PDB file of C-alpha atoms in Angstrom:
ATOM      1  CA  UNK A1197     143.694 -98.013 -48.829  1.00 61.00           C
ATOM      2  CA  UNK A1198     140.678-100.031 -49.984  1.00 69.00           C
ATOM      3  CA  UNK A1199     139.715-103.619 -49.431  1.00 69.00           C
ATOM      4  CA  UNK A1200     142.243-106.451 -49.371  1.00 69.00           C
ATOM      5  CA  UNK A1201     142.085-109.115 -52.099  1.00 69.00           C
ATOM      6  CA  UNK A1202     138.831-110.998 -51.493  1.00 68.00           C
ATOM      7  CA  UNK A1203     137.646-112.500 -54.786  1.00 68.00           C
ATOM      8  CA  UNK A1204     134.379-110.585 -54.689  1.00 65.00           C
ATOM      9  CA  UNK A1205     133.316-112.017 -51.350  1.00 64.00           C
ATOM     10  CA  UNK A1206     134.209-109.116 -49.037  1.00 65.00           C
ATOM     11  CA  UNK A1207     131.077-109.521 -46.910  1.00 70.00           C
ATOM     12  CA  UNK A1208     132.371-107.942 -43.715  1.00 78.00           C
ATOM     13  CA  UNK A1209     133.023-111.018 -41.606  1.00 81.00           C
ATOM     14  CA  UNK A1210     135.858-109.210 -39.853  1.00 81.00           C
ATOM     15  CA  UNK A1211     133.541-106.420 -38.700  1.00 84.00           C
ATOM     16  CA  UNK A1212     130.845-108.930 -37.737  1.00 87.00           C
ATOM     17  CA  UNK A1213     133.410-110.869 -35.688  1.00 87.00           C
ATOM     18  CA  UNK A1214     134.536-107.615 -34.071  1.00 89.00           C
ATOM     19  CA  UNK A1215     130.956-106.906 -32.966  1.00 91.00           C
ATOM     20  CA  UNK A1216     130.407-110.511 -31.882  1.00 93.00           C
ATOM     21  CA  UNK A1217     133.504-110.510 -29.666  1.00 93.00           C
ATOM     22  CA  UNK A1218     132.925-106.990 -28.377  1.00 94.00           C
ATOM     23  CA  UNK A1219     136.411-105.727 -29.233  1.00 92.00           C
ATOM     24  CA  UNK A1220     137.123-102.078 -30.023  1.00 90.00           C
ATOM     25  CA  UNK A1221     139.707-102.526 -32.762  1.00 86.00           C
ATOM     26  CA  UNK A1222     139.445-104.224 -36.127  1.00 83.00           C
ATOM     27  CA  UNK A1223     143.110-105.174 -35.729  1.00 78.00           C
ATOM     28  CA  UNK A1224     142.150-107.661 -33.012  1.00 81.00           C
ATOM     29  CA  UNK A1225     140.200-109.795 -35.492  1.00 82.00           C
ATOM     30  CA  UNK A1226     142.148-109.228 -38.739  1.00 78.00           C
ATOM     31  CA  UNK A1227     143.146-112.530 -40.333  1.00 70.00           C
ATOM     32  CA  UNK A1228     146.301-111.216 -42.033  1.00 67.00           C
ATOM     33  CA  UNK A1229     147.669-108.315 -39.973  1.00 66.00           C
ATOM     34  CA  UNK A1230     150.748-106.350 -40.903  1.00 68.00           C
ATOM     35  CA  UNK A1231     153.929-107.468 -39.192  1.00 73.00           C
ATOM     36  CA  UNK A1232     156.097-105.333 -36.885  1.00 74.00           C
ATOM     37  CA  UNK A1233     158.085-103.708 -39.684  1.00 76.00           C
ATOM     38  CA  UNK A1234     154.911-102.510 -41.435  1.00 71.00           C
ATOM     39  CA  UNK A1235     155.127-104.900 -44.363  1.00 75.00           C
ATOM     40  CA  UNK A1236     152.095-106.771 -45.643  1.00 74.00           C
ATOM     41  CA  UNK A1237     152.758-110.432 -46.328  1.00 72.00           C
ATOM     42  CA  UNK A1238     150.047-111.102 -48.932  1.00 70.00           C
ATOM     43  CA  UNK A1239     150.810-108.239 -51.314  1.00 74.00           C
ATOM     44  CA  UNK A1240     154.511-107.932 -50.394  1.00 75.00           C
ATOM     45  CA  UNK A1241     154.165-104.198 -49.715  1.00 76.00           C
ATOM     46  CA  UNK A1242     155.978-101.886 -49.439  1.00 78.00           C
ATOM     47  CA  UNK A1243     157.984-102.654 -52.561  1.00 80.00           C
ATOM     48  CA  UNK A1244     161.374-101.221 -53.453  1.00 83.00           C
ATOM     49  CA  UNK A1245     161.409 -98.205 -55.773  1.00 86.00           C
ATOM     50  CA  UNK A1246     163.824 -97.915 -58.697  1.00 89.00           C
ATOM     51  CA  UNK A1247     165.997 -94.826 -59.075  1.00 92.00           C
ATOM     52  CA  UNK A1248     164.390 -94.300 -62.501  1.00 94.00           C
ATOM     53  CA  UNK A1249     160.934 -94.135 -60.893  1.00 92.00           C
ATOM     54  CA  UNK A1250     162.137 -91.599 -58.337  1.00 92.00           C
ATOM     55  CA  UNK A1251     163.736 -89.488 -61.071  1.00 93.00           C
ATOM     56  CA  UNK A1252     160.575 -89.614 -63.223  1.00 94.00           C
ATOM     57  CA  UNK A1253     158.454 -88.402 -60.302  1.00 92.00           C
ATOM     58  CA  UNK A1254     161.045 -85.802 -59.232  1.00 93.00           C
ATOM     59  CA  UNK A1255     161.426 -87.344 -55.776  1.00 92.00           C
ATOM     60  CA  UNK A1256     164.689 -86.856 -53.920  1.00 90.00           C
ATOM     61  CA  UNK A1257     165.598 -89.056 -50.951  1.00 87.00           C
ATOM     62  CA  UNK A1258     167.960 -87.610 -48.363  1.00 89.00           C
ATOM     63  CA  UNK A1259     169.433 -89.282 -45.318  1.00 83.00           C
TER      64      UNK A1259
END
């Protein structure tokens, strides 16, 4: 998990805004939320995985 890219200025404005507005969820004040399919637009995650990577890690995908 960890912090999103912030250039060293991750000062917690999202949490301050959450407290200021009196909302219960951080998702209500997040500037760059994930979209419906679960992808993250800034870091382009999740990324596709090569078959070679799966083989190296001994991961088998079944349908």
